[in-house]
Structure formats: C-alpha cells, structure tokens
Amino acid sequence: QVQLVESGGGLVQAGGSLRLSCAASGRPFSNNAMGWFRQAPGKEREFVAAISGSGFSTDYATSVKGRFTISRDTAKNTVSLQMLSLKPEDTAVYYCAAGRYFGDPTIYMRDYDYWGQGTQVTVSS
C-alpha cells in the first residue's frame, strides 16, 4: 500500500541539469522528513540531501551543496531534487526515502523507513 516512486532520471552531459521527483502513495508523507540517497556501482549508498518534516530545514552532502536543491510539495505529497552543474561523479541510482514524522533532516539510512525503487542518473564527461 505504501509506495514511493522516483522519476526524472536520465542521461545528461557534464554541466547539465536534471530534476528528480518522488511521489508517495498509500499514505501521506507531508510531515515526514524526506531524504535522497544515491548508489554508484560497486559503492555504498550515500546521503545526498534531506528536508525536515516541516519543510523549513535542509541538509546536503558536501559534494552536492550549492548544486542540488531539495524541496517538497505538501499538497502533492511529493519531494524533488533539482540537480544543477552535474558531474560524472554524480552518476548513480538515486533513491528517495521517507523518515520520521516532523523529523529533522538526517543523513543516516537507518532513520528512513520507506524507500523508492530508484532512478538512474548518468552524467557523461
């Protein structure tokens, strides 16, 4: 019943941009902390960005700060990740995740209870 579905991934050249979206169904996540993580082949899944349940606080990995922006649309029960100035090292499967009710942004995977299936982002050099 509960499902998170990412979309918006694709192939882009270095310096380009993409906007990922995560749609939630089965239950509302408007007041839950939400996060984006990514996993490249052969590497561990890593934190990318998070937003608080209130929507007023965000956190970003150092590698993406200043280039990526996380946001949410409570009315649509969605969370987005705007990615600018993409680099080849951004290539990965990107996952959205739902965390705690009115929670703070968190970088830890263990703090998220629901995960999407992922969407592929490939950045060519």
Short mmCIF file of C-alpha atoms in Angstrom, two decimals:
data_model
loop_
_atom_site.label_atom_id
_atom_site.label_comp_id
_atom_site.label_asym_id
_atom_site.label_seq_id
_atom_site.Cartn_x
_atom_site.Cartn_y
_atom_site.Cartn_z
CA GLN A 1 0.00 0.00 0.00
CA VAL A 2 2.79 2.42 0.88
CA GLN A 3 4.90 3.28 -2.12
CA LEU A 4 7.50 5.84 -3.14
CA VAL A 5 8.26 6.20 -6.84
CA GLU A 6 11.16 8.21 -8.23
CA SER A 7 11.21 9.67 -11.71
CA GLY A 8 13.19 12.14 -13.78
CA GLY A 9 16.46 10.31 -14.14
CA GLY A 10 18.28 10.04 -17.43
CA LEU A 11 21.46 10.66 -19.36
CA VAL A 12 22.96 14.12 -19.35
CA GLN A 13 26.32 15.65 -20.24
CA ALA A 14 28.55 17.16 -17.59
CA GLY A 15 27.33 20.62 -16.70
CA GLY A 16 23.74 19.76 -17.44
CA SER A 17 20.80 19.53 -15.09
CA LEU A 18 18.05 17.15 -14.08
CA ARG A 19 15.10 17.34 -11.74
CA LEU A 20 14.12 14.22 -9.86
CA SER A 21 10.73 13.73 -8.33
CA CYS A 22 9.46 11.31 -5.71
CA ALA A 23 5.75 10.64 -5.50
CA ALA A 24 4.26 9.00 -2.44
CA SER A 25 1.10 6.94 -2.36
CA GLY A 26 -0.73 4.81 0.13
CA ARG A 27 -0.28 7.33 2.91
CA PRO A 28 0.68 10.98 3.20
CA PHE A 29 4.27 11.95 3.95
CA SER A 30 3.69 15.69 4.00
CA ASN A 31 5.02 15.99 7.56
CA ASN A 32 7.76 13.39 7.43
CA ALA A 33 11.43 14.09 6.97
CA MET A 34 12.42 13.08 3.46
CA GLY A 35 15.78 12.26 2.00
CA TRP A 36 17.62 11.49 -1.20
CA PHE A 37 20.41 8.94 -1.35
CA ARG A 38 22.45 7.59 -4.22
CA GLN A 39 24.43 4.49 -5.00
CA ALA A 40 27.03 4.09 -7.71
CA PRO A 41 28.07 0.64 -8.99
CA GLY A 42 30.36 -1.09 -6.52
CA LYS A 43 29.94 1.62 -3.91
CA GLU A 44 27.95 2.05 -0.73
CA ARG A 45 24.75 4.01 -0.74
CA GLU A 46 25.44 7.58 0.35
CA PHE A 47 23.49 10.53 1.61
CA VAL A 48 22.71 13.33 -0.82
CA ALA A 49 20.09 15.65 0.66
CA ALA A 50 17.31 15.77 3.23
CA ILE A 51 14.47 18.02 4.24
CA SER A 52 12.67 18.26 7.57
CA GLY A 53 9.06 17.30 8.12
CA SER A 54 8.20 20.97 8.46
CA GLY A 55 9.97 21.81 5.21
CA PHE A 56 11.93 24.61 6.85
CA SER A 57 15.25 22.85 7.30
CA THR A 58 17.51 21.09 4.80
CA ASP A 59 20.84 19.34 4.77
CA TYR A 60 23.19 18.42 1.94
CA ALA A 61 26.23 16.32 1.37
CA THR A 62 29.35 18.43 0.90
CA SER A 63 29.78 17.06 -2.61
CA VAL A 64 26.44 18.46 -3.80
CA LYS A 65 25.96 21.56 -1.67
CA GLY A 66 25.44 24.60 -3.84
CA ARG A 67 24.44 22.49 -6.84
CA PHE A 68 21.47 20.44 -5.63
CA THR A 69 18.26 21.67 -4.04
CA ILE A 70 15.72 19.54 -2.22
CA SER A 71 12.15 20.73 -1.92
CA ARG A 72 8.72 19.39 -1.17
CA ASP A 73 5.18 20.00 -2.27
CA THR A 74 2.95 19.02 0.62
CA ALA A 75 -0.24 19.36 -1.41
CA LYS A 76 1.01 16.85 -3.97
CA ASN A 77 2.76 14.63 -1.44
CA THR A 78 5.97 14.81 -3.43
CA VAL A 79 9.61 15.70 -2.87
CA SER A 80 12.00 16.85 -5.57
CA LEU A 81 15.72 17.13 -6.12
CA GLN A 82 16.88 19.80 -8.53
CA MET A 83 20.36 18.96 -9.73
CA LEU A 84 22.48 21.59 -11.47
CA SER A 85 26.02 21.54 -12.84
CA LEU A 86 26.08 17.78 -12.87
CA LYS A 87 29.40 15.99 -12.78
CA PRO A 88 30.37 12.48 -13.88
CA GLU A 89 30.81 11.56 -10.22
CA ASP A 90 27.10 12.23 -9.71
CA THR A 91 26.34 9.13 -11.76
CA ALA A 92 24.33 6.74 -9.60
CA VAL A 93 20.93 5.32 -8.87
CA TYR A 94 19.06 7.90 -6.82
CA TYR A 95 16.62 6.85 -4.13
CA CYS A 96 14.09 8.82 -2.18
CA ALA A 97 13.16 7.83 1.34
CA ALA A 98 10.62 8.80 3.99
CA GLY A 99 11.69 9.30 7.57
CA ARG A 100 10.19 10.39 10.84
CA TYR A 101 7.04 12.37 11.40
CA PHE A 102 8.09 16.01 11.87
CA GLY A 103 11.64 14.77 11.91
CA ASP A 104 14.81 16.74 11.32
CA PRO A 105 16.93 16.16 8.23
CA THR A 106 19.09 13.12 8.79
CA ILE A 107 21.98 11.63 6.86
CA TYR A 108 21.53 8.10 8.18
CA MET A 109 19.76 5.42 6.17
CA ARG A 110 18.58 3.76 9.38
CA ASP A 111 16.37 6.77 10.07
CA TYR A 112 14.28 6.17 6.96
CA ASP A 113 11.51 3.60 6.93
CA TYR A 114 10.27 3.70 3.34
CA TRP A 115 12.29 3.67 0.14
CA GLY A 116 11.61 4.06 -3.53
CA GLN A 117 12.92 1.77 -6.24
CA GLY A 118 15.44 4.28 -7.52
CA THR A 119 16.00 6.17 -10.75
CA GLN A 120 19.20 6.11 -12.79
CA VAL A 121 21.20 9.29 -13.34
CA THR A 122 24.10 9.07 -15.75
CA VAL A 123 26.41 12.02 -16.37
CA SER A 124 28.83 11.75 -19.26
CA SER A 125 32.16 13.54 -19.34
#
